[in-house]
Coordinates of C-alpha atoms in Angstrom, one line a residue:
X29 CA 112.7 -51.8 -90.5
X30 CA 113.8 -55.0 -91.9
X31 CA 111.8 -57.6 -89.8
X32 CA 113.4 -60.5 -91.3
X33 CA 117.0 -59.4 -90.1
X34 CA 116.1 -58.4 -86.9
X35 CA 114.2 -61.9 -86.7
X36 CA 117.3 -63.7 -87.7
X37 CA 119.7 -62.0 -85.7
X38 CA 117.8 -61.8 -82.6
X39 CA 115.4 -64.7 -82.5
X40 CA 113.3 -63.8 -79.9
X41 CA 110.2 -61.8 -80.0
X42 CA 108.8 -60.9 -76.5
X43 CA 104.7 -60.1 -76.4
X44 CA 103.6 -57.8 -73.9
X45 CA 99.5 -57.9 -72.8
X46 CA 98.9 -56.2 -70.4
X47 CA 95.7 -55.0 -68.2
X48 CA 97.5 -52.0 -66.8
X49 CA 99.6 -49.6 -69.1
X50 CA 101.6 -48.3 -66.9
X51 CA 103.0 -51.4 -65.7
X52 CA 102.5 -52.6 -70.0
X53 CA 105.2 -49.4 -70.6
X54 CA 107.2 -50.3 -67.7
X55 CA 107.6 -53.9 -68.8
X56 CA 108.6 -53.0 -72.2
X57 CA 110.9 -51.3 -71.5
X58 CA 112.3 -53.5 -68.9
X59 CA 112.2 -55.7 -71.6
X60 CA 114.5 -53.5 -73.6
X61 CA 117.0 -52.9 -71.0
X62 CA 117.6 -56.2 -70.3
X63 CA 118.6 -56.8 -74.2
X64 CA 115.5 -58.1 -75.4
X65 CA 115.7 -56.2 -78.6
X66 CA 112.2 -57.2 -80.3
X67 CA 109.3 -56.4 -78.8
X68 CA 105.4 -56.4 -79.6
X69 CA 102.8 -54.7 -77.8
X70 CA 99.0 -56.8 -78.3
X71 CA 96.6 -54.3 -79.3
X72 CA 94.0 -56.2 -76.8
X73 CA 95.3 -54.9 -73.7
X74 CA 94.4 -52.1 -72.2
X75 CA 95.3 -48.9 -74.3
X76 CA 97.7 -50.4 -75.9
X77 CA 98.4 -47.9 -78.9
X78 CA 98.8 -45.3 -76.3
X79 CA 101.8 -47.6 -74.7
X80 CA 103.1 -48.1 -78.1
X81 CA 103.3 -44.5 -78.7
X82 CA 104.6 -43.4 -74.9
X83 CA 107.2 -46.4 -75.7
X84 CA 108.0 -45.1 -78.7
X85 CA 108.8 -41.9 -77.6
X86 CA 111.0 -42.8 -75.1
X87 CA 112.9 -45.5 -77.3
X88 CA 113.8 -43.2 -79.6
X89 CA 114.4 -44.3 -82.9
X90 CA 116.1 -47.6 -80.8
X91 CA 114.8 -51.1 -80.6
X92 CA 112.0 -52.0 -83.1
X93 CA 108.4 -52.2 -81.7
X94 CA 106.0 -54.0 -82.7
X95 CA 102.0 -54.1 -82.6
X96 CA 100.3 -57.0 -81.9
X97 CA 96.9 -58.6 -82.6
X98 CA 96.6 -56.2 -85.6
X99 CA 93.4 -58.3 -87.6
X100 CA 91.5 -55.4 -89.5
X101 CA 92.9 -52.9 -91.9
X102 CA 92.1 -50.1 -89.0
X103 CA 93.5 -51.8 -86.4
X104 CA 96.9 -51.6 -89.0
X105 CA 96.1 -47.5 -89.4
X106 CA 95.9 -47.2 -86.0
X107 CA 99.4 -49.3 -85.7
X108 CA 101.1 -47.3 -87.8
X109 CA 99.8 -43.9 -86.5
X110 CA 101.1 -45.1 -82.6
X111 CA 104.5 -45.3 -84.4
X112 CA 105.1 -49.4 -84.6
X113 CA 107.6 -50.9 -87.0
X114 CA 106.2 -54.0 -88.0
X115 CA 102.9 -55.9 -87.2
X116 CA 102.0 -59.2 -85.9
X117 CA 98.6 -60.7 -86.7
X118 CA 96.8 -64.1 -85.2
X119 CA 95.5 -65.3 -88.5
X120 CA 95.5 -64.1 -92.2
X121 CA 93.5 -61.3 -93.3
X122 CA 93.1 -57.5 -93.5
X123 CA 95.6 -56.2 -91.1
X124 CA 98.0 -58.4 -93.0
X125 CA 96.9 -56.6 -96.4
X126 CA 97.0 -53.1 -94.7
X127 CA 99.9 -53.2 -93.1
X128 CA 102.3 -54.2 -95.9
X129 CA 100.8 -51.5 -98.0
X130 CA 101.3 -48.6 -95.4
X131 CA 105.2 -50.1 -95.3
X132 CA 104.9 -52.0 -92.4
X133 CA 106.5 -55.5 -92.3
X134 CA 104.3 -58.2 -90.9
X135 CA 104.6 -61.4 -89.3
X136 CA 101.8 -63.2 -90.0
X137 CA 99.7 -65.5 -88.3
X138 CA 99.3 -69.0 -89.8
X139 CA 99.4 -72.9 -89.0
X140 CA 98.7 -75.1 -92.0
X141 CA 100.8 -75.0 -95.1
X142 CA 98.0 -73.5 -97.4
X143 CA 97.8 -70.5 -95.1
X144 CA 101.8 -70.6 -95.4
X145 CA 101.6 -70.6 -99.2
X146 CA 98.5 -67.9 -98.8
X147 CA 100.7 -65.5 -96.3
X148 CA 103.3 -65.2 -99.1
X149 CA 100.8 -64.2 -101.5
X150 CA 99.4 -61.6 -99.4
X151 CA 102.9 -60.1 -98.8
X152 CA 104.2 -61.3 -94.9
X153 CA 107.8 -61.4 -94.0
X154 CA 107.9 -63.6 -92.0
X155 CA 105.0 -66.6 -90.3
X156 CA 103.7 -66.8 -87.0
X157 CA 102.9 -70.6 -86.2
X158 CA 100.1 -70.2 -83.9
X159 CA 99.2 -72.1 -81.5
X160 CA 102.3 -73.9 -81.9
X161 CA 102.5 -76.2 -78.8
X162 CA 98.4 -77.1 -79.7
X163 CA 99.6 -78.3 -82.9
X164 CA 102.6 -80.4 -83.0
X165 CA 105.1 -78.4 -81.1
X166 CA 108.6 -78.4 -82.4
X167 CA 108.4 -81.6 -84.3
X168 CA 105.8 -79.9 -86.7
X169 CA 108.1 -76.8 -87.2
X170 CA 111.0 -79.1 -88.5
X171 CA 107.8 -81.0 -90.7
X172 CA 107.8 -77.5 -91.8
X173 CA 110.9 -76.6 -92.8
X174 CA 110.8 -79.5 -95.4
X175 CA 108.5 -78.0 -97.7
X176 CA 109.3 -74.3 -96.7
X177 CA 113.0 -74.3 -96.3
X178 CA 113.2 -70.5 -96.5
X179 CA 110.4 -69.1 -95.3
X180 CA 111.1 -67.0 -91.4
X181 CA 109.1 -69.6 -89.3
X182 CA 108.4 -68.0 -85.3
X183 CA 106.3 -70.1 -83.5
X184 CA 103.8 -68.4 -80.8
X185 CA 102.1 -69.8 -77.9
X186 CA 103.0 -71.5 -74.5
X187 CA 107.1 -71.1 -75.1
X188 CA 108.8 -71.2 -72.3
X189 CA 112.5 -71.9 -71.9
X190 CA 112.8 -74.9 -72.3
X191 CA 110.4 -75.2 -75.4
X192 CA 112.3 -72.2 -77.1
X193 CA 115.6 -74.4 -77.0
X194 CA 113.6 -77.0 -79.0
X195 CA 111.9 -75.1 -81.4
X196 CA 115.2 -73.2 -82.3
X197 CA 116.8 -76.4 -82.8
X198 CA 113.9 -77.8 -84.9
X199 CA 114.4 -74.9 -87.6
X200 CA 112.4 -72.3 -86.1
X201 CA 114.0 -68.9 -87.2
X202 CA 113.1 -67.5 -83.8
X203 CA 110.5 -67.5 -81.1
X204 CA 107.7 -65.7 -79.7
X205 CA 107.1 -65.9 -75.8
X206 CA 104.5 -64.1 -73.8
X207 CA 103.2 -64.7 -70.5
X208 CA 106.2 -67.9 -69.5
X209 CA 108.5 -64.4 -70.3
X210 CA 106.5 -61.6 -69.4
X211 CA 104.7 -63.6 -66.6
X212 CA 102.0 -60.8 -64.3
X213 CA 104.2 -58.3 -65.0
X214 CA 102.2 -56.0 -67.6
X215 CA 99.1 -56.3 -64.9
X216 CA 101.6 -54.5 -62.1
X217 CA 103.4 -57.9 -61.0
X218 CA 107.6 -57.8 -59.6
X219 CA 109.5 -56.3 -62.4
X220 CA 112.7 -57.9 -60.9
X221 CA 111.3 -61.6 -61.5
X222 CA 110.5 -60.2 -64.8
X223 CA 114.1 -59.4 -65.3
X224 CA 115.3 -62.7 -63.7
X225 CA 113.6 -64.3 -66.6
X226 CA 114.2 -62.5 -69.3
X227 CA 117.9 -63.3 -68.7
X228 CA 117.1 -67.0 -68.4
X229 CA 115.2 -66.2 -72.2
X230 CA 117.9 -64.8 -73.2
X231 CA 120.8 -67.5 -72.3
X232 CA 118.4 -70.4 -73.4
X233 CA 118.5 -68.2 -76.9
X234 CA 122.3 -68.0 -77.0
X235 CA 122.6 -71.2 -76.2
X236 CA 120.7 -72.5 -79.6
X237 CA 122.6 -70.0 -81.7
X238 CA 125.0 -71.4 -83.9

């Protein structure tokens, strides 16, 4: 898949953790159905690559689904055997590595710019800043963009609405939101609040798109 299109054009990445996978399936593809086209599934919830795989099946060869959390070269096997298009580590290391070599686009995780310079090297697509409102929020994304004007920057980490608008407008290629999106639903919570705000998720998106 092409990871850094799909961030571009999109620029939102939902994270689904769950602690039931059942309701982990059910939310992704909630997620889906409500037009939230990029989705990535933490390997630490609860069998996780199985809810890849079931949500792959069902997807088709659809929306592009991600794995999550990947930080060892089998955790990247396993990925890739559950049928995920790209993965998306915390940090830097062998699941980055492994990944790009079975064909899988990553987006890495990273927060200073030595890791930034370091995640090119290893082969990433695009950056995960992480934990992006622990470290400067949006103001440290457009620091960012001086140095790196072209590299696919997604910040990660306690982005809800409102934040998203900001980081968008502060350069961020796109955003990664978990639980302000995804909220109890991948532990069995109301799948209609779930859907209430992914369409507020999705309007606070449009509405920072050129």
């Amino acid at each position: 898949m092409d990871l850094r299109t799909a961030l571009t054009t999109h620029r939102m990445l939902a994270i689904v953790r769950g602690s039931d996978p059942e309701a982990a399936l059910r939310t992704v593809l909630t997620l889906v159905d409500e037009g939230i086209a990029l989705v990535e599934v933490s390997l630490t919830g609860a069998d996780a690559l199985t809810v890849i795989e079931r949500a792959r099946k069902t997807l088709g060869a659809g929306p592009p689904l991600g794995a999550g959390t990947v930080l060892t070269a089998d955790d990247a096997r396993a990925a890739h055997r559950a049928g995920a298009d790209f993965a998306v580590t915390p940090a830097l290391g062998e699941g980055v590595r492994t990944a790009t070599e079975l064909g899988m686009p990553v987006l890495a995780g990273v927060l200073t710019p030595t890791e930034i310079a370091t995640a090119g090297a290893l082969g990433a697509t695009a950056l995960k800043i992480f934990p992006a409102a622990q470290f400067g929020g949006p103001g440290y994304v457009k620091a960012l963009r001086g140095p790196f004007p072209h590299e696919l920057l997604v910040p990660v980490g306690g982005v809800d609405a409102s934040a998203a608008r900001a980081y968008l407008a502060a350069g961020a290629t796109a955003v990664g939101v978990g639980s302000p999106l995804v909220g109890d639903a991948a532990d069995g919570g109301d799948v209609t609040a779930l859907r209430e705000r992914a369409r507020a998720f999705r309007a606070a998106v449009r509405e920072s798109t050129p």
